[in-house]
PDB file of C-alpha atoms in Angstrom:
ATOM      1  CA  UNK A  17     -26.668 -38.026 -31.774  1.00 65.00           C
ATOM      2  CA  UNK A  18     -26.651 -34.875 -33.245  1.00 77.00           C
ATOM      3  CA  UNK A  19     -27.481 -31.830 -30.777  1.00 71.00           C
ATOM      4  CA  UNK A  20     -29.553 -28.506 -31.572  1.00 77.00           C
ATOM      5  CA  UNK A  21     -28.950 -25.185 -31.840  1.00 76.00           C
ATOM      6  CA  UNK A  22     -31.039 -24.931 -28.480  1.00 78.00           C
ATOM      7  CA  UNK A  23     -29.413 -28.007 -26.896  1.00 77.00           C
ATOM      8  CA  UNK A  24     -25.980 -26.635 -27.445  1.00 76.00           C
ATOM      9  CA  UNK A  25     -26.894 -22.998 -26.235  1.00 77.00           C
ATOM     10  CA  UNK A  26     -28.408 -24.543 -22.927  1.00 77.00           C
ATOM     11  CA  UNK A  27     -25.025 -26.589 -22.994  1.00 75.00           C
ATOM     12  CA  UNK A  28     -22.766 -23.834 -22.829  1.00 77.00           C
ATOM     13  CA  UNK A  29     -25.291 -21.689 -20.472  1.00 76.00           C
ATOM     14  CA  UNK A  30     -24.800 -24.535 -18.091  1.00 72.00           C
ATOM     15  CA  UNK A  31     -21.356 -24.779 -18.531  1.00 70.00           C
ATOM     16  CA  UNK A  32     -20.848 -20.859 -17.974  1.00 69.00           C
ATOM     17  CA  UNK A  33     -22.757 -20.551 -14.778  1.00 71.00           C
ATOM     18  CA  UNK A  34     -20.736 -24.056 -13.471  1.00 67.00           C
ATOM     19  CA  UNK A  35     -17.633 -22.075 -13.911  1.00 63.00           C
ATOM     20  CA  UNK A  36     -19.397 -18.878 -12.128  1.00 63.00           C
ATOM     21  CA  UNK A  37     -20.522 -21.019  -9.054  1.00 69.00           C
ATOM     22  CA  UNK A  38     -17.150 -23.240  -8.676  1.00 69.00           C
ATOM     23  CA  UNK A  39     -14.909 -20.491  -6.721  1.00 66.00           C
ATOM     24  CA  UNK A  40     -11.262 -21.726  -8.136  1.00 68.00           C
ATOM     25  CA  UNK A  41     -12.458 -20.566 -11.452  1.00 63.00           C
ATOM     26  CA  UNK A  42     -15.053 -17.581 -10.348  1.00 61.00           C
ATOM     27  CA  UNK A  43     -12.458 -15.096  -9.225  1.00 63.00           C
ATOM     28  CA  UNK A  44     -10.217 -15.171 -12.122  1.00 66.00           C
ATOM     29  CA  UNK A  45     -13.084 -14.782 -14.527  1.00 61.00           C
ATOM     30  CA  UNK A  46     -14.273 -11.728 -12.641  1.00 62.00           C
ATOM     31  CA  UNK A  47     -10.929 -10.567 -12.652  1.00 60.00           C
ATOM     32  CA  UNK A  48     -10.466 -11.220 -15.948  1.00 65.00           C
ATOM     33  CA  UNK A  49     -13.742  -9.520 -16.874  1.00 61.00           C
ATOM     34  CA  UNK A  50     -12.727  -6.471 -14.368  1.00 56.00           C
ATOM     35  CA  UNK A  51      -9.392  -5.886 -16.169  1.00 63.00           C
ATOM     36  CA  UNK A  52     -11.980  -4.910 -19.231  1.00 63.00           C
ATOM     37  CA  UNK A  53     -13.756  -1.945 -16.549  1.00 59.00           C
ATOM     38  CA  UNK A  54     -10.242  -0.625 -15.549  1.00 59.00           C
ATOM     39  CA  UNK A  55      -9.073   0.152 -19.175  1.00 59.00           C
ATOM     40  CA  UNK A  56     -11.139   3.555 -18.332  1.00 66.00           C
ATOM     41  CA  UNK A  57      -9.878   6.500 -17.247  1.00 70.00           C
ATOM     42  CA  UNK A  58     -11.359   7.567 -14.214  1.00 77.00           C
ATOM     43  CA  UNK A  59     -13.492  10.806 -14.225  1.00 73.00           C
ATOM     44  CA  UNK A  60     -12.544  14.349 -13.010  1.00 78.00           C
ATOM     45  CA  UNK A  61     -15.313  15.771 -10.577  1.00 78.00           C
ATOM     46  CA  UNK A  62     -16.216  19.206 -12.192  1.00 81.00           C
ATOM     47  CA  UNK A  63     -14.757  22.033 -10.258  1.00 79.00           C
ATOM     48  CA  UNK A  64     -18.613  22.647  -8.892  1.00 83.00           C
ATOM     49  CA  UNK A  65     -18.312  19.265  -7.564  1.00 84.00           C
ATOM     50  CA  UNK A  66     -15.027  18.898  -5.630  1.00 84.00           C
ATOM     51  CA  UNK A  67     -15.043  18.776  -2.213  1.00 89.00           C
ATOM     52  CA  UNK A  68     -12.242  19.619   0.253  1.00 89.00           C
ATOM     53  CA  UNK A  69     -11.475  17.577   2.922  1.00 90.00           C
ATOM     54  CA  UNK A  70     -13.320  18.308   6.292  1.00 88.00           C
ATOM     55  CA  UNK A  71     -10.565  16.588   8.254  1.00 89.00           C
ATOM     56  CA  UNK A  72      -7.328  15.000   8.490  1.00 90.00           C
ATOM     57  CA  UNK A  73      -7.897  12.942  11.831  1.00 90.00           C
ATOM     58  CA  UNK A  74      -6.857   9.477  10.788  1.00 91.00           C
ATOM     59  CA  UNK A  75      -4.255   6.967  11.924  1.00 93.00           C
ATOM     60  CA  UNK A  76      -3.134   3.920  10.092  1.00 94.00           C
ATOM     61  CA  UNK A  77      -0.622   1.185  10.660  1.00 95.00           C
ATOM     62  CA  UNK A  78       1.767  -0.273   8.181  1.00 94.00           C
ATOM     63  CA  UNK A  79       3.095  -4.240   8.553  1.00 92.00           C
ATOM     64  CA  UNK A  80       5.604  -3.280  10.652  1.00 93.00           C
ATOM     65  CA  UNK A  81       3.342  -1.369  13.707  1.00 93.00           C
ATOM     66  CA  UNK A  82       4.683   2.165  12.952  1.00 95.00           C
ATOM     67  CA  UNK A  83       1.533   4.314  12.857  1.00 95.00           C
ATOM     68  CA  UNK A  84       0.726   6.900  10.117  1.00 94.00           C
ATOM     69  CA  UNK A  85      -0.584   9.894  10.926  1.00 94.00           C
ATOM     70  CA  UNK A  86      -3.077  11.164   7.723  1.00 94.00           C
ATOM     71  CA  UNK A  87      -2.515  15.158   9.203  1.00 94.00           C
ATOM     72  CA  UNK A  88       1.335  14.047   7.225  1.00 95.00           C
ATOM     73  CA  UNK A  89      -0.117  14.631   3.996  1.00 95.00           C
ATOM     74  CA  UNK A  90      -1.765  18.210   4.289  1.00 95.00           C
ATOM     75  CA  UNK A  91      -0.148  20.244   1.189  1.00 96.00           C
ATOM     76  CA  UNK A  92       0.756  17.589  -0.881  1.00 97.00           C
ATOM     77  CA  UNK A  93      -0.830  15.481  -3.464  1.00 98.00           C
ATOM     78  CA  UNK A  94      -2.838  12.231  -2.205  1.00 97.00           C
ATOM     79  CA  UNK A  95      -3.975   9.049  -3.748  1.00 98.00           C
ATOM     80  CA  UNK A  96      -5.937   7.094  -1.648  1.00 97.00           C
ATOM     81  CA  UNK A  97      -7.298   3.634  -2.868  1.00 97.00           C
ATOM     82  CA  UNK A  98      -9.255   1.642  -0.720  1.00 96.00           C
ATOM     83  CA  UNK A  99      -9.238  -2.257  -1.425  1.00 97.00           C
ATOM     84  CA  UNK A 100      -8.868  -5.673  -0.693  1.00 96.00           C
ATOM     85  CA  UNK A 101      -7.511  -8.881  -1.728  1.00 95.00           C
ATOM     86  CA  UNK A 102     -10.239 -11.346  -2.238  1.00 91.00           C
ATOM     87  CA  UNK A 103     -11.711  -7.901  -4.640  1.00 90.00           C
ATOM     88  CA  UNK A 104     -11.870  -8.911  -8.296  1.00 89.00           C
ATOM     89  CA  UNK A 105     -12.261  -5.350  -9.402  1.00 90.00           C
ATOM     90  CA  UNK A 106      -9.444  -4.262  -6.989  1.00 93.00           C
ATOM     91  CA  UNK A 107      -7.238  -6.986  -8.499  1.00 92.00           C
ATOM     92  CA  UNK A 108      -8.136  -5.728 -12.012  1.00 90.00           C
ATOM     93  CA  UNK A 109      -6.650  -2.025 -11.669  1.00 93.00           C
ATOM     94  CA  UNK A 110      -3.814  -2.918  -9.481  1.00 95.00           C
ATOM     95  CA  UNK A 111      -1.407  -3.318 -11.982  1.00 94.00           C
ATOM     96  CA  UNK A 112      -1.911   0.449 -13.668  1.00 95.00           C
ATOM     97  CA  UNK A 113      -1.376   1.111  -9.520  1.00 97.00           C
ATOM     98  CA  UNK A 114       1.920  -0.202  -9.522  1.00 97.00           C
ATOM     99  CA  UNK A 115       2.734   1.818 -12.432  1.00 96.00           C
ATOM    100  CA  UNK A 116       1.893   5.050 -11.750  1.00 97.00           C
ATOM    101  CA  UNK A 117       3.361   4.529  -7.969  1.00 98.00           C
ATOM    102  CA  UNK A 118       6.637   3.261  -9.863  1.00 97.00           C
ATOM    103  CA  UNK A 119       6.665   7.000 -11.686  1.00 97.00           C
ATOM    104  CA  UNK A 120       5.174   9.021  -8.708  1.00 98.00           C
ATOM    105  CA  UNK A 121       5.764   7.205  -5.602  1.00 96.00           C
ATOM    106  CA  UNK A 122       8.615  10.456  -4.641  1.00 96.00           C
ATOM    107  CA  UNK A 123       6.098  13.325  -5.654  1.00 97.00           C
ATOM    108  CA  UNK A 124       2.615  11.861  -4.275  1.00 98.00           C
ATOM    109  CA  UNK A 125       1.700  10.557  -1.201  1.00 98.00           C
ATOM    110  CA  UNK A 126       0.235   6.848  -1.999  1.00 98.00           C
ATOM    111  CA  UNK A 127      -2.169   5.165   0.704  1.00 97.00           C
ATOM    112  CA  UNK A 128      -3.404   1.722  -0.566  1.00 97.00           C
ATOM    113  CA  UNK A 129      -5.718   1.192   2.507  1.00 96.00           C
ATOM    114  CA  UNK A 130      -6.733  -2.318   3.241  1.00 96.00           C
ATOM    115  CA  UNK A 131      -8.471  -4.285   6.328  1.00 94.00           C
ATOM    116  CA  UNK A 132      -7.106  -7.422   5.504  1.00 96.00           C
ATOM    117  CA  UNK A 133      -4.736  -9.495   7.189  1.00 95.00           C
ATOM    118  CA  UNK A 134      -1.116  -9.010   6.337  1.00 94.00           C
ATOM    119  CA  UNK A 135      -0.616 -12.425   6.135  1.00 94.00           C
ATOM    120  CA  UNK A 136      -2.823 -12.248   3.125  1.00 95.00           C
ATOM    121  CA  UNK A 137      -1.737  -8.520   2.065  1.00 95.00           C
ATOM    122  CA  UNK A 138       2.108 -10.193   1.884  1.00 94.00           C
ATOM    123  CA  UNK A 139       1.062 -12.939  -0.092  1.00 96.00           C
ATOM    124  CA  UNK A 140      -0.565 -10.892  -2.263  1.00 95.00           C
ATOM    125  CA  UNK A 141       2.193  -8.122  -2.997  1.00 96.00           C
ATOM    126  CA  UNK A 142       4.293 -11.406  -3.219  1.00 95.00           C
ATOM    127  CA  UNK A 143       2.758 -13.334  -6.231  1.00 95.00           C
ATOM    128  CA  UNK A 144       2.062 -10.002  -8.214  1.00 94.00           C
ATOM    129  CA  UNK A 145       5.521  -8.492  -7.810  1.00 96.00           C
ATOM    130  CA  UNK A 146       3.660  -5.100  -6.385  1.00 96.00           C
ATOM    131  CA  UNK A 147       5.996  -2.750  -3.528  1.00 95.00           C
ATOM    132  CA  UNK A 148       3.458  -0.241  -2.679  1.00 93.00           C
ATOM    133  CA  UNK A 149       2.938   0.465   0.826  1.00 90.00           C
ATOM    134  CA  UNK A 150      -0.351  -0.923   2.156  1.00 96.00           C
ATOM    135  CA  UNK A 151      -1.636   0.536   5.448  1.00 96.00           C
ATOM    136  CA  UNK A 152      -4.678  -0.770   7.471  1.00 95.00           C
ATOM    137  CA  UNK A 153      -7.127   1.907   9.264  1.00 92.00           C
ATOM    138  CA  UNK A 154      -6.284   2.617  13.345  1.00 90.00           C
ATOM    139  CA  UNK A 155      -9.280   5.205  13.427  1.00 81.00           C
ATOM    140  CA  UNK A 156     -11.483   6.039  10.494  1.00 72.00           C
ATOM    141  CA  UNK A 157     -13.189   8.900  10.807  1.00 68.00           C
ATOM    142  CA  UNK A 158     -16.227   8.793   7.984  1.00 71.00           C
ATOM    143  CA  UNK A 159     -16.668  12.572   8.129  1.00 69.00           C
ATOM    144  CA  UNK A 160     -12.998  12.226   5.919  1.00 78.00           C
ATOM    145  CA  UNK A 161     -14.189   9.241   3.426  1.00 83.00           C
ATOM    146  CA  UNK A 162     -17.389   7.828   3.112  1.00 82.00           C
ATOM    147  CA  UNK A 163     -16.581   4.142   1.389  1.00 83.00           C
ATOM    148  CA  UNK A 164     -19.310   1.394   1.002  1.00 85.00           C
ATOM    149  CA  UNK A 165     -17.845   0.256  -2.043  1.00 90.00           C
ATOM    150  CA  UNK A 166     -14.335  -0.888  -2.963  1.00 93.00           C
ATOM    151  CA  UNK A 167     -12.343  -0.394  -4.719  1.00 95.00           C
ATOM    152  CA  UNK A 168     -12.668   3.138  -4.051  1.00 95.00           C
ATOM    153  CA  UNK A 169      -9.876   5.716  -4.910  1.00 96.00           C
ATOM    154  CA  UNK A 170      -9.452   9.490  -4.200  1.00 96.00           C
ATOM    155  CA  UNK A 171      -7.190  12.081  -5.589  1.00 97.00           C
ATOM    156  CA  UNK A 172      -6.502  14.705  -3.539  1.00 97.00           C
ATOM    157  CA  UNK A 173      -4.525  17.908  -4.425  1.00 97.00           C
ATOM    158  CA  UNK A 174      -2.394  20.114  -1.495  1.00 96.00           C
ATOM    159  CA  UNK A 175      -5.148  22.333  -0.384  1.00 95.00           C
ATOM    160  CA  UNK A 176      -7.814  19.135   0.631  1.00 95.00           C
ATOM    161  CA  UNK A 177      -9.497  19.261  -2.409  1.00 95.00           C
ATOM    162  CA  UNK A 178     -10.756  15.935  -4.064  1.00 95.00           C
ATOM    163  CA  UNK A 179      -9.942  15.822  -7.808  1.00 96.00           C
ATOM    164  CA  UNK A 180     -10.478  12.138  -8.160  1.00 95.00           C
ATOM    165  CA  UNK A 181     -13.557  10.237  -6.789  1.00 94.00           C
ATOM    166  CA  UNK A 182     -13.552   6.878  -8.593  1.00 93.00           C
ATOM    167  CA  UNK A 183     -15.554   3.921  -7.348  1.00 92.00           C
ATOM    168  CA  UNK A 184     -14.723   0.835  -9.334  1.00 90.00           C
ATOM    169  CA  UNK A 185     -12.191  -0.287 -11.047  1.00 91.00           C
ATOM    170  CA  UNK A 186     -10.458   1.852 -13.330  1.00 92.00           C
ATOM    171  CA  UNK A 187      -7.001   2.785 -15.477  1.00 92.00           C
ATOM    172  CA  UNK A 188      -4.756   4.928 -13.175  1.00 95.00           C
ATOM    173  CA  UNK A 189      -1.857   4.827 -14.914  1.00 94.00           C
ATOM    174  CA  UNK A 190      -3.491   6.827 -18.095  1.00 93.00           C
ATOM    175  CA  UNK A 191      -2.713  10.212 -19.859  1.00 93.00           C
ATOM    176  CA  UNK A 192      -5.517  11.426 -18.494  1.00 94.00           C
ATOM    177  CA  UNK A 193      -4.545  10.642 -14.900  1.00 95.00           C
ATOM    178  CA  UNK A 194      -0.967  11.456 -15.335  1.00 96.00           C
ATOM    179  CA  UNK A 195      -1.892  15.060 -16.350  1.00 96.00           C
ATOM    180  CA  UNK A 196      -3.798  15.723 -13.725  1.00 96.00           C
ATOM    181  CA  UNK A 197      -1.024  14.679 -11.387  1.00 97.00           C
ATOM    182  CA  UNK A 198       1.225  16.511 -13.141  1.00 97.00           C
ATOM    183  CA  UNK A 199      -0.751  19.833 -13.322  1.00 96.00           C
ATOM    184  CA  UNK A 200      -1.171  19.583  -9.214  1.00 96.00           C
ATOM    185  CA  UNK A 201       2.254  18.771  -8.724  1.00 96.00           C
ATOM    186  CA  UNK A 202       2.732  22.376 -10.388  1.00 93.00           C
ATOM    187  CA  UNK A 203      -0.034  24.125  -8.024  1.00 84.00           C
TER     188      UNK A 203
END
Protein backbone atom coordinates (compact mmCIF):
# COMPACT_ATOMS: atom_id res chain seq x y z
CA UNK A 1 0.00 0.00 0.00
CA UNK A 2 1.56 2.91 -1.08
CA UNK A 3 0.77 6.18 1.10
CA UNK A 4 0.31 9.94 -0.17
CA UNK A 5 1.94 12.90 0.09
CA UNK A 6 -1.13 13.95 2.36
CA UNK A 7 -1.30 10.60 4.20
CA UNK A 8 2.31 10.81 5.17
CA UNK A 9 2.13 14.61 6.21
CA UNK A 10 -0.97 13.77 8.51
CA UNK A 11 1.36 10.78 9.62
CA UNK A 12 4.08 12.70 10.89
CA UNK A 13 1.60 15.64 12.23
CA UNK A 14 0.21 12.90 14.36
CA UNK A 15 3.29 11.58 15.30
CA UNK A 16 4.69 15.17 16.34
CA UNK A 17 1.85 16.21 18.53
CA UNK A 18 2.01 12.32 20.24
CA UNK A 19 5.47 13.21 21.23
CA UNK A 20 4.20 16.88 22.42
CA UNK A 21 1.35 15.35 24.61
CA UNK A 22 3.44 12.21 26.11
CA UNK A 23 5.42 14.22 29.01
CA UNK A 24 8.77 11.85 29.06
CA UNK A 25 9.42 13.16 25.65
CA UNK A 26 7.64 16.86 25.88
CA UNK A 27 10.18 18.46 28.13
CA UNK A 28 13.26 17.56 26.37
CA UNK A 29 11.86 18.70 23.06
CA UNK A 30 11.00 22.06 24.57
CA UNK A 31 14.25 22.12 25.98
CA UNK A 32 15.77 21.20 23.09
CA UNK A 33 13.83 23.78 21.09
CA UNK A 34 14.63 26.49 24.03
CA UNK A 35 18.41 25.92 23.75
CA UNK A 36 17.69 27.50 20.01
CA UNK A 37 15.98 31.00 22.00
CA UNK A 38 19.02 31.21 24.42
CA UNK A 39 21.72 31.41 21.63
CA UNK A 40 20.63 35.32 21.86
CA UNK A 41 22.17 37.78 23.59
CA UNK A 42 20.00 39.40 25.87
CA UNK A 43 19.14 43.13 25.28
CA UNK A 44 20.55 46.26 27.06
CA UNK A 45 17.61 48.59 28.31
CA UNK A 46 18.51 52.05 26.75
CA UNK A 47 19.86 54.38 29.33
CA UNK A 48 16.16 56.22 29.11
CA UNK A 49 14.86 52.99 30.16
CA UNK A 50 16.82 51.71 33.20
CA UNK A 51 15.39 51.77 36.31
CA UNK A 52 17.08 51.82 39.74
CA UNK A 53 16.05 49.78 42.32
CA UNK A 54 13.33 51.21 44.73
CA UNK A 55 14.40 48.81 47.48
CA UNK A 56 16.62 46.31 48.84
CA UNK A 57 14.17 44.70 51.50
CA UNK A 58 14.44 41.04 50.68
CA UNK A 59 15.47 37.90 52.54
CA UNK A 60 16.25 34.57 51.06
CA UNK A 61 17.37 31.22 52.34
CA UNK A 62 19.98 28.98 50.90
CA UNK A 63 19.78 24.82 51.44
CA UNK A 64 21.40 25.05 54.43
CA UNK A 65 18.80 27.72 56.49
CA UNK A 66 21.33 30.62 56.62
CA UNK A 67 19.29 33.63 55.46
CA UNK A 68 20.48 36.20 52.85
CA UNK A 69 19.93 39.49 53.32
CA UNK A 70 19.45 41.32 49.51
CA UNK A 71 20.55 45.01 51.41
CA UNK A 72 24.33 42.66 51.04
CA UNK A 73 24.55 43.51 47.56
CA UNK A 74 24.09 47.43 47.46
CA UNK A 75 27.35 48.71 45.44
CA UNK A 76 28.16 45.81 43.68
CA UNK A 77 27.18 44.17 40.52
CA UNK A 78 23.96 41.77 40.61
CA UNK A 79 22.63 39.03 38.49
CA UNK A 80 19.50 37.88 39.47
CA UNK A 81 17.76 34.96 37.53
CA UNK A 82 14.61 33.78 38.56
CA UNK A 83 13.72 30.04 37.60
CA UNK A 84 12.72 26.72 38.13
CA UNK A 85 13.33 23.20 37.46
CA UNK A 86 10.43 21.68 35.71
CA UNK A 87 11.17 25.29 33.21
CA UNK A 88 12.19 24.20 29.73
CA UNK A 89 13.37 27.65 28.85
CA UNK A 90 15.17 27.93 32.26
CA UNK A 91 16.86 24.58 31.53
CA UNK A 92 17.87 25.88 28.06
CA UNK A 93 20.14 28.96 29.27
CA UNK A 94 21.45 27.34 32.32
CA UNK A 95 24.41 26.09 30.95
CA UNK A 96 25.79 29.74 29.52
CA UNK A 97 24.79 30.40 33.58
CA UNK A 98 27.24 28.13 34.78
CA UNK A 99 29.72 29.66 32.60
CA UNK A 100 29.70 33.02 33.16
CA UNK A 101 29.30 32.25 37.16
CA UNK A 102 32.50 29.94 36.62
CA UNK A 103 34.39 33.39 35.27
CA UNK A 104 32.52 35.92 37.57
CA UNK A 105 31.23 34.17 40.49
CA UNK A 106 34.30 36.42 42.77
CA UNK A 107 33.40 39.87 41.08
CA UNK A 108 29.39 39.63 40.84
CA UNK A 109 26.97 38.82 43.19
CA UNK A 110 24.90 35.72 41.57
CA UNK A 111 21.23 35.00 42.95
CA UNK A 112 19.63 32.05 41.02
CA UNK A 113 16.23 32.41 42.87
CA UNK A 114 14.00 29.43 42.85
CA UNK A 115 10.66 28.25 44.83
CA UNK A 116 11.22 24.81 44.35
CA UNK A 117 11.97 22.19 46.66
CA UNK A 118 15.58 21.49 47.36
CA UNK A 119 15.06 18.08 47.09
CA UNK A 120 14.42 18.78 43.48
CA UNK A 121 16.91 21.94 43.24
CA UNK A 122 19.80 19.15 44.46
CA UNK A 123 18.86 16.77 42.02
CA UNK A 124 18.94 19.11 39.55
CA UNK A 125 22.46 20.85 40.20
CA UNK A 126 23.37 17.07 40.56
CA UNK A 127 22.67 15.57 37.04
CA UNK A 128 23.87 18.85 35.22
CA UNK A 129 27.16 19.23 37.09
CA UNK A 130 26.00 23.10 37.93
CA UNK A 131 27.59 24.74 41.66
CA UNK A 132 25.81 27.95 41.64
CA UNK A 133 24.17 28.96 44.70
CA UNK A 134 20.37 28.72 44.50
CA UNK A 135 18.38 30.67 47.12
CA UNK A 136 14.55 30.47 47.66
CA UNK A 137 12.52 33.86 48.55
CA UNK A 138 11.83 34.47 52.68
CA UNK A 139 9.99 37.86 51.78
CA UNK A 140 9.51 39.19 48.29
CA UNK A 141 8.78 42.45 48.14
CA UNK A 142 7.25 43.15 44.35
CA UNK A 143 7.96 46.89 44.62
CA UNK A 144 11.91 45.31 44.02
CA UNK A 145 10.98 42.73 41.02
CA UNK A 146 7.91 42.36 39.35
CA UNK A 147 8.19 38.53 37.79
CA UNK A 148 5.15 36.74 36.13
CA UNK A 149 7.29 35.06 33.83
CA UNK A 150 10.35 32.84 34.29
CA UNK A 151 12.93 32.61 33.51
CA UNK A 152 13.45 36.10 34.28
CA UNK A 153 16.99 37.64 34.81
CA UNK A 154 18.21 41.12 35.94
CA UNK A 155 21.51 42.81 35.78
CA UNK A 156 22.08 45.19 38.14
CA UNK A 157 25.11 47.58 38.38
CA UNK A 158 26.45 49.15 42.08
CA UNK A 159 24.29 52.17 42.19
CA UNK A 160 20.61 50.01 41.80
CA UNK A 161 20.41 50.50 38.37
CA UNK A 162 18.98 47.65 36.08
CA UNK A 163 21.15 47.11 32.97
CA UNK A 164 19.72 43.76 32.13
CA UNK A 165 15.93 42.98 32.01
CA UNK A 166 15.64 39.70 30.09
CA UNK A 167 12.51 37.57 30.19
CA UNK A 168 13.09 34.29 28.45
CA UNK A 169 15.63 32.35 27.79
CA UNK A 170 18.69 33.74 26.56
CA UNK A 171 22.82 33.44 26.05
CA UNK A 172 24.49 34.90 29.22
CA UNK A 173 27.66 33.82 28.76
CA UNK A 174 28.13 36.07 25.37
CA UNK A 175 30.54 38.95 24.35
CA UNK A 176 27.93 41.04 24.58
CA UNK A 177 27.09 40.17 28.19
CA UNK A 178 30.61 39.81 29.28
CA UNK A 179 31.31 43.47 28.28
CA UNK A 180 28.81 44.82 29.98
CA UNK A 181 29.95 43.08 33.13
CA UNK A 182 33.15 44.04 32.57
CA UNK A 183 32.53 47.80 31.89
CA UNK A 184 30.44 47.89 35.46
CA UNK A 185 32.96 46.08 37.20
CA UNK A 186 35.13 49.28 36.16
CA UNK A 187 32.32 51.91 37.37
Amino acid sequence: MKLSKSQISNLIFLVVIAILIIPQTRKPIQVFINKGFALISPSIEKKENQTTLKSYEWKLKDKNGNVFDFESVKGKVVFVNFWATWCPPCIAEMPSIQNLYTDYKDKVEFLLVTNDPYSEINKFLSKNNYDFKILRPVTFNKSIFEVSTIPRTFLIDKTGKIIIDETGAANWNSDKVRSVIDNLLKE
